[in-house]
Short mmCIF file of C-alpha atoms in Angstrom, two decimals:
data_model
loop_
_atom_site.label_atom_id
_atom_site.label_comp_id
_atom_site.label_asym_id
_atom_site.label_seq_id
_atom_site.Cartn_x
_atom_site.Cartn_y
_atom_site.Cartn_z
CA SER A 118 -8.16 2.81 9.40
CA ASN A 119 -6.50 2.20 12.78
CA TRP A 120 -3.09 2.80 11.15
CA MET A 121 -4.25 6.02 9.46
CA HIS A 122 -5.89 7.21 12.70
CA LYS A 123 -2.78 6.59 14.82
CA ARG A 124 -0.55 8.27 12.20
CA MET A 125 -2.82 11.33 12.35
CA LEU A 126 -2.73 11.39 16.18
CA GLY A 127 1.07 11.06 16.18
CA LEU A 128 1.49 14.05 13.84
CA SER A 129 -1.08 16.00 15.85
CA VAL A 130 1.09 15.48 18.96
CA ARG A 131 4.21 16.59 17.06
CA TYR A 132 2.38 19.74 15.88
CA ALA A 133 1.18 20.50 19.43
CA GLN A 134 4.74 20.15 20.77
CA LEU A 135 6.12 22.78 18.38
CA PRO A 136 6.78 26.23 19.86
CA ALA A 137 3.86 28.51 18.90
CA SER A 138 6.22 30.67 16.80
CA GLN A 139 7.04 27.67 14.55
CA ARG A 140 3.46 26.58 13.91
CA THR A 141 2.23 27.75 10.53
CA ASP A 142 -1.19 28.09 8.89
CA ALA A 143 -0.13 25.49 6.31
CA MET A 144 0.58 22.94 9.07
CA ARG A 145 -2.71 23.64 10.82
CA GLN A 146 -4.61 23.37 7.54
CA CYS A 147 -2.99 19.98 6.77
CA LEU A 148 -3.77 18.70 10.28
CA TYR A 149 -7.43 19.73 10.14
CA ALA A 150 -7.85 18.30 6.62
CA ALA A 151 -6.27 15.03 7.84
CA GLN A 152 -8.91 14.90 10.59
CA ALA A 153 -11.88 15.02 8.17
CA ASN A 154 -13.98 12.12 9.45
CA ASP A 155 -15.25 10.74 6.10
CA ALA A 156 -12.41 8.26 5.54
CA TYR A 157 -12.28 6.91 9.11
CA TRP A 158 -15.56 4.94 9.05
CA HIS A 159 -17.26 2.39 6.80
CA GLY A 160 -20.96 2.59 5.98
CA MET A 161 -23.63 3.06 3.36
CA PHE A 162 -22.45 6.44 2.10
CA GLY A 163 -18.75 5.96 1.52
CA GLY A 164 -16.06 6.06 4.15
CA LEU A 165 -12.95 3.91 4.38
CA TYR A 166 -13.72 1.88 1.24
CA LEU A 167 -13.46 4.91 -1.06
CA PRO A 168 -9.76 5.29 -2.04
CA HIS A 169 -10.03 9.01 -2.88
CA LEU A 170 -11.22 9.78 0.67
CA ARG A 171 -8.28 7.93 2.26
CA ARG A 172 -5.91 9.50 -0.27
CA ALA A 173 -7.03 13.00 0.78
CA ILE A 174 -6.17 12.11 4.39
CA TYR A 175 -2.74 10.73 3.49
CA ASN A 176 -1.96 13.63 1.11
CA ASN A 177 -2.34 15.94 4.10
CA LEU A 178 -0.55 13.66 6.59
CA VAL A 179 2.46 13.27 4.28
CA GLU A 180 2.58 17.02 3.62
CA LEU A 181 2.26 17.79 7.34
CA GLU A 182 5.04 15.35 8.23
CA ALA A 183 7.37 17.03 5.68
CA LEU A 184 6.57 20.48 7.14
CA LEU A 185 7.19 19.26 10.71
CA ASP A 186 10.47 17.61 9.64
CA GLN A 187 11.70 20.97 8.31
CA CYS A 188 11.30 22.43 11.81
CA ILE A 189 12.42 19.46 13.89
CA PRO A 190 14.21 16.79 11.81
CA ARG A 191 13.61 13.13 12.67
CA ALA A 192 16.17 10.34 12.80
CA ALA A 193 16.72 8.57 9.47
CA TRP A 194 16.01 5.21 11.16
CA TYR A 195 13.92 4.50 14.24
CA GLN A 196 11.67 1.86 15.78
CA GLU A 197 8.34 2.35 17.59
CA ASP A 198 4.85 0.86 17.86
CA THR A 199 3.16 3.52 15.73
CA ASP A 200 -0.36 2.05 15.68
CA LEU A 201 -0.24 0.72 19.28
CA ASP A 202 -1.10 -2.85 18.27
CA GLY A 203 1.74 -4.48 20.24
CA THR A 204 4.00 -5.01 17.19
CA GLU A 205 6.75 -2.47 16.53
CA GLU A 206 7.49 -0.85 13.18
CA ILE A 207 10.72 0.42 11.66
CA HIS A 208 10.70 3.84 9.97
CA LEU A 209 13.38 4.59 7.38
CA GLN A 210 13.29 8.01 5.72
CA ASN A 211 15.53 10.51 3.94
CA GLY A 212 13.16 13.46 3.49
CA ILE A 213 12.24 12.34 -0.05
CA ILE A 214 10.82 8.89 0.62
CA GLN A 215 9.85 6.95 3.71
CA ILE A 216 9.23 3.25 4.23
CA ILE A 217 7.61 1.77 7.33
CA LEU A 218 7.85 -1.98 7.98
CA LYS A 219 5.91 -3.90 10.62
CA LEU A 220 8.11 -6.36 12.54
CA ASP A 221 5.60 -9.21 12.16
CA GLY A 222 7.89 -11.63 10.30
CA ASN A 223 6.70 -10.69 6.79
CA ALA A 224 9.35 -8.00 6.10
CA SER A 225 6.83 -6.12 3.99
CA ILE A 226 6.18 -2.38 3.71
CA CYS A 227 2.99 -1.10 5.36
CA GLU A 228 3.55 2.56 4.41
CA LEU A 229 5.54 3.98 1.50
CA ASP A 230 5.52 7.77 1.24
CA ALA A 231 6.91 9.94 -1.54
CA TYR A 232 7.10 13.41 0.04
CA PRO A 233 7.35 15.44 -3.21
CA LEU A 234 4.21 13.64 -4.48
CA LYS A 235 2.46 13.85 -1.07
CA HIS A 236 1.34 10.27 -1.55
CA ASN A 237 1.36 6.98 0.37
CA PHE A 238 1.70 4.14 -2.17
CA ALA A 239 0.76 1.58 0.52
CA ASP A 240 -2.68 3.13 1.06
CA THR A 241 -4.45 -0.09 0.02
CA LEU A 242 -7.30 -1.99 1.66
CA THR A 243 -7.26 -5.61 2.79
CA ARG A 244 -10.41 -7.54 1.92
CA GLN A 245 -12.18 -8.91 4.98
CA THR A 246 -15.62 -10.40 5.57
CA GLU A 247 -18.31 -7.73 6.03
CA HIS A 248 -21.82 -8.20 7.45
CA TYR A 249 -23.46 -7.25 4.14
CA TYR A 250 -21.68 -10.12 2.32
CA ARG A 251 -24.46 -12.33 3.67
CA LYS A 252 -27.04 -10.25 1.81
CA ILE A 253 -24.99 -10.49 -1.39
CA ARG A 254 -24.67 -14.29 -1.08
CA LEU A 255 -28.39 -14.71 -0.37
CA ASN A 256 -29.27 -12.71 -3.45
CA SER A 257 -26.29 -13.94 -5.49
CA GLY A 258 -26.38 -11.29 -8.16
CA ALA A 259 -30.15 -11.11 -8.58
CA ASN A 260 -32.05 -7.85 -8.15
CA PRO A 261 -35.21 -8.87 -6.32
CA ALA A 262 -38.11 -6.44 -6.49
CA HIS A 263 -39.11 -4.68 -3.29
CA ASP A 264 -42.34 -6.49 -2.43
CA GLN A 265 -43.63 -4.26 0.37
CA SER A 266 -45.61 -1.09 -0.03
CA GLY A 267 -43.83 2.19 0.57
CA ILE A 268 -40.25 3.14 -0.17
CA ALA A 269 -37.44 0.79 0.87
CA SER A 270 -34.71 2.30 3.05
CA ALA A 271 -31.28 2.50 1.38
CA HIS A 272 -30.11 0.16 4.17
CA ASP A 273 -32.74 -2.51 3.36
CA ARG A 274 -32.71 -2.31 -0.41
CA VAL A 275 -30.74 -4.98 -2.26
CA SER A 276 -29.35 -3.83 -5.60
CA PHE A 277 -26.12 -4.37 -7.51
CA LYS A 278 -24.09 -1.70 -9.28
CA HIS A 279 -21.66 -4.39 -10.48
CA GLU A 280 -21.80 -8.13 -10.98
CA ILE A 281 -20.26 -9.72 -7.89
CA SER A 282 -18.98 -13.31 -7.72
CA HIS A 283 -18.19 -15.42 -4.65
CA ALA A 284 -14.47 -15.01 -5.46
CA ASP A 285 -14.89 -11.22 -5.02
CA LEU A 286 -15.91 -11.85 -1.39
CA GLU A 287 -12.96 -14.06 -0.43
CA PRO A 288 -10.92 -12.44 2.39
CA ASP A 289 -7.24 -11.69 1.70
CA LEU A 290 -4.76 -14.04 3.39
CA ASP A 291 -2.24 -11.20 3.87
CA ALA A 292 -2.43 -7.48 4.53
CA GLN A 293 -2.20 -5.84 1.10
CA SER A 294 1.28 -4.46 1.66
CA LEU A 295 4.41 -4.25 -0.52
CA PHE A 296 6.94 -7.08 -0.98
CA ILE A 297 4.99 -10.05 0.39
CA ASP A 298 7.24 -13.05 -0.37
CA ARG A 299 6.70 -16.71 -1.17
CA LEU A 300 9.29 -19.42 -1.83
CA ASN A 301 7.74 -22.28 -3.85
CA GLY A 302 4.32 -21.00 -2.79
CA GLU A 303 5.15 -21.00 0.93
CA SER A 304 5.38 -17.82 2.99
CA LEU A 305 8.67 -16.95 4.71
CA HIS A 306 9.36 -15.78 8.25
CA TYR A 307 11.96 -13.01 8.45
CA GLN A 308 14.05 -11.82 11.38
CA LEU A 309 15.53 -8.33 11.61
CA GLN A 310 19.32 -8.24 11.25
CA PRO A 311 21.76 -5.59 12.47
CA SER A 312 23.07 -3.09 9.91
CA ASP A 313 25.82 -0.48 10.13
CA ARG A 314 24.22 1.76 7.52
CA LYS A 315 21.57 4.33 8.35
CA ASN A 316 19.84 4.01 4.96
CA GLU A 317 19.05 0.29 5.01
CA ILE A 318 17.05 -2.37 6.82
CA ILE A 319 18.12 -6.02 6.57
CA PHE A 320 16.04 -9.16 7.20
CA GLN A 321 16.91 -12.82 7.01
CA ALA A 322 14.72 -15.92 6.60
CA VAL A 323 15.66 -19.58 7.02
CA ALA A 324 14.48 -21.60 4.00
CA SER A 325 14.97 -25.40 4.21
CA ILE A 326 18.70 -25.52 5.06
CA GLY A 327 19.60 -22.23 3.39
CA LEU A 328 19.14 -18.52 4.02
CA ILE A 329 17.39 -15.70 2.21
CA ARG A 330 18.62 -12.20 2.93
CA LYS A 331 16.31 -9.28 2.09
CA CYS A 332 17.66 -5.75 2.16
CA PHE A 333 15.70 -2.49 1.85
CA GLN A 334 17.78 0.53 0.91
CA ILE A 335 16.72 4.11 0.20
CA SER A 336 18.79 6.63 -1.70
CA GLY A 337 17.40 9.93 -3.02
CA ASN A 338 14.11 9.14 -4.76
CA ARG A 339 14.86 5.40 -5.05
CA LEU A 340 13.92 2.39 -2.97
CA ARG A 341 15.94 -0.72 -3.75
CA VAL A 342 14.97 -4.16 -2.45
CA THR A 343 17.61 -6.89 -2.85
CA TYR A 344 17.13 -10.62 -2.31
CA ALA A 345 20.19 -12.83 -1.84
CA CYS A 346 19.90 -16.62 -1.48
CA THR A 347 22.54 -19.08 -0.34
CA ASN A 348 23.30 -22.08 -2.60
CA GLU A 349 21.16 -24.51 -0.59
CA VAL A 350 17.92 -22.65 -1.42
CA VAL A 351 16.12 -24.15 -4.43
CA GLY A 352 12.98 -23.32 -6.37
CA ARG A 353 11.18 -20.12 -7.25
CA MET A 354 10.84 -16.85 -5.39
CA GLN A 355 7.84 -14.59 -5.77
CA THR A 356 7.04 -11.19 -4.31
CA GLU A 357 3.77 -9.27 -4.40
CA ILE A 358 3.75 -5.46 -4.47
CA ASN A 359 0.39 -3.80 -3.82
CA LEU A 360 0.38 -0.19 -5.01
CA ALA A 361 -2.22 2.48 -4.34
CA MET A 362 -2.43 4.36 -7.64
CA PRO A 363 -4.72 7.42 -7.47
CA SER A 364 -6.31 6.88 -10.91
CA CYS A 365 -7.34 3.31 -9.92
CA ASP A 366 -9.06 1.74 -12.96
CA GLY A 367 -9.94 5.13 -14.46
CA PRO A 368 -8.52 6.52 -17.72
CA GLY A 369 -5.71 8.49 -16.03
CA GLY A 370 -3.42 5.55 -15.22
CA ARG A 371 -1.40 3.19 -17.40
CA TYR A 372 1.48 0.70 -17.49
CA VAL A 373 4.15 1.95 -19.92
CA LYS A 374 7.02 -0.15 -21.30
CA ASP A 375 9.55 1.27 -23.78
CA HIS A 376 7.35 4.37 -24.22
CA ILE A 377 4.35 2.22 -25.23
CA ALA A 378 1.21 2.07 -23.05
CA LEU A 379 0.35 -1.59 -22.36
CA SER A 380 -2.99 -1.05 -20.58
CA GLY A 381 -4.75 0.79 -17.78
CA PHE A 382 -4.42 -0.34 -14.15
CA GLY A 383 -7.87 -1.94 -14.36
CA ASN A 384 -6.61 -4.65 -16.75
CA ALA A 385 -4.29 -7.61 -16.23
CA VAL A 386 -0.81 -7.59 -17.77
CA ALA A 387 1.58 -10.58 -18.01
CA LEU A 388 5.18 -10.46 -19.25
CA ASP A 389 7.70 -13.32 -19.23
CA ASP A 390 10.82 -11.27 -18.56
CA LEU A 391 10.51 -7.66 -17.50
CA ALA A 392 13.49 -5.38 -16.84
CA SER A 393 11.72 -2.01 -16.54
CA LEU A 394 8.22 -0.57 -16.46
CA THR A 395 6.65 2.78 -15.56
CA LEU A 396 3.31 3.34 -13.86
CA GLU A 397 2.08 6.70 -15.14
CA ASP A 398 -0.75 8.37 -13.27
CA ASP A 399 -2.22 11.75 -14.23
CA THR A 400 -3.83 12.25 -10.80
CA LEU A 401 -0.54 11.54 -9.01
CA GLY A 402 1.34 14.34 -10.72
CA GLY A 403 4.27 11.99 -11.22
CA ASN A 404 5.41 8.50 -12.13
CA LEU A 405 6.57 5.36 -10.37
CA SER A 406 9.24 3.42 -12.29
CA LEU A 407 10.13 -0.20 -11.69
CA GLU A 408 13.60 -1.56 -12.52
CA ILE A 409 14.21 -5.31 -12.20
CA SER A 410 17.67 -6.85 -12.43
CA PRO A 411 17.97 -9.56 -13.66
CA ALA A 412 14.67 -9.46 -15.59
CA ALA A 413 11.82 -11.41 -13.94
CA ALA A 414 8.38 -12.78 -14.80
CA PHE A 415 5.76 -10.09 -14.18
CA HIS A 416 2.01 -10.15 -13.63
CA ALA A 417 -0.24 -7.21 -12.74
CA CYS A 418 -3.96 -7.12 -12.00
CA PRO A 419 -6.39 -4.84 -10.18
CA HIS A 420 -7.38 -5.67 -6.59
CA PHE A 421 -11.03 -4.93 -5.79
CA THR A 422 -13.08 -4.82 -2.60
CA VAL A 423 -16.87 -4.95 -2.39
CA SER A 424 -18.72 -2.22 -0.54
CA GLN A 425 -22.30 -1.09 -0.17
CA SER A 426 -23.39 2.28 -1.44
CA GLU A 427 -26.61 4.17 -2.11
CA GLY A 428 -26.51 2.80 -5.66
CA GLY A 429 -26.10 -0.80 -4.52
CA PHE A 430 -23.24 -3.22 -3.92
CA GLU A 431 -20.17 -2.19 -5.89
CA LYS A 432 -16.60 -3.28 -6.63
CA ILE A 433 -13.96 -0.61 -6.08
CA MET A 434 -10.33 -0.93 -7.15
CA GLN A 435 -8.02 -0.49 -4.16
CA ALA A 436 -4.60 -1.41 -5.57
CA ALA A 437 -2.56 -2.43 -8.57
CA LYS A 438 -1.28 -5.85 -7.55
CA LEU A 439 2.15 -6.52 -9.12
CA THR A 440 3.71 -9.98 -8.83
CA LEU A 441 7.35 -10.70 -9.73
CA ALA A 442 8.79 -14.22 -9.89
CA TRP A 443 12.29 -15.58 -10.55
CA PRO A 444 14.31 -18.79 -10.06
CA VAL A 445 16.51 -18.70 -6.95
CA THR A 446 19.46 -19.79 -9.11
CA THR A 447 19.61 -16.02 -9.78
CA ARG A 448 21.03 -15.81 -6.21
CA LYS A 449 20.77 -12.00 -6.20
CA GLN A 450 17.64 -10.17 -7.34
CA HIS A 451 17.31 -6.36 -7.35
CA ILE A 452 13.97 -4.55 -7.53
CA THR A 453 14.09 -0.75 -7.61
CA LEU A 454 11.17 1.66 -7.31
CA ARG A 455 11.85 5.23 -8.44
CA PHE A 456 9.51 8.14 -7.74
CA ASP A 457 9.53 11.11 -10.09
CA LYS A 458 7.47 14.26 -9.84
CA LYS A 459 6.22 15.70 -13.15
CA ARG A 460 8.08 18.88 -14.01
#
């Protein structure tokens, strides 16, 4: 929520700096809608844990940014500490898509915007320990009767909308971003490298005695991520891509391969060698296509968090977690995400 809040404040400043003659009703409407407080807190009656509330904020932030860019264009590539946490981020955008990467050594994407779709695909939620987990553990799935006279407060009542296991309460080791890498199960530490091109960001990691080069490139409505390993690197590479899909585990979203729907986003999918896949989402008003060259092992599953609501403790899907794995003998691995708006 800190990231979302600081993004909203940054766009608010940009709007305020515009000459009055350039400010439009559409901009003001987007700004006010992006300031709706519901998604900025976490409590009994919704807030940050409800993906549709955050999505409404980001829909308006992404639309506002596009409107502001039409008046005063931004650089294609720039670096700043957007969320004021002491670690800088790199922004790379071309007016159609934008990627933002935190320079924390992970070389992963913390925001991925498709402007025509008005959507941030990195609007996921990282599972962390919450105070009410203690109540869940104490009651471990049981629904004890309220043994006092009178009506129990919604804050005191213990009830379960869904069955919750101890595994559902385990905190995430990483922020649920896009392109979190492991080599033979170990995380990598990337350093930013210079690049002559304005449409790419290059990182490099030292692995044993070899090097892994990771390049992000945007072109039109495509984001291409390329991994290149030197001959000394051995073993298996894996990357995790956490995607915020608006339909979550509802009926409006599905994985589609060769024009055949495999399953909804709420189910797990495993394929030994995948070259292309489309994530169709009715709520999104468009599709996200994945192209993998050479083909790689693929696994997808829903990522849930546990929150408390009036109806009891519940599991809510926050992201479609895609994992790709390949042997480093491939040397060069390309992963392309393409964003298409429905006509």
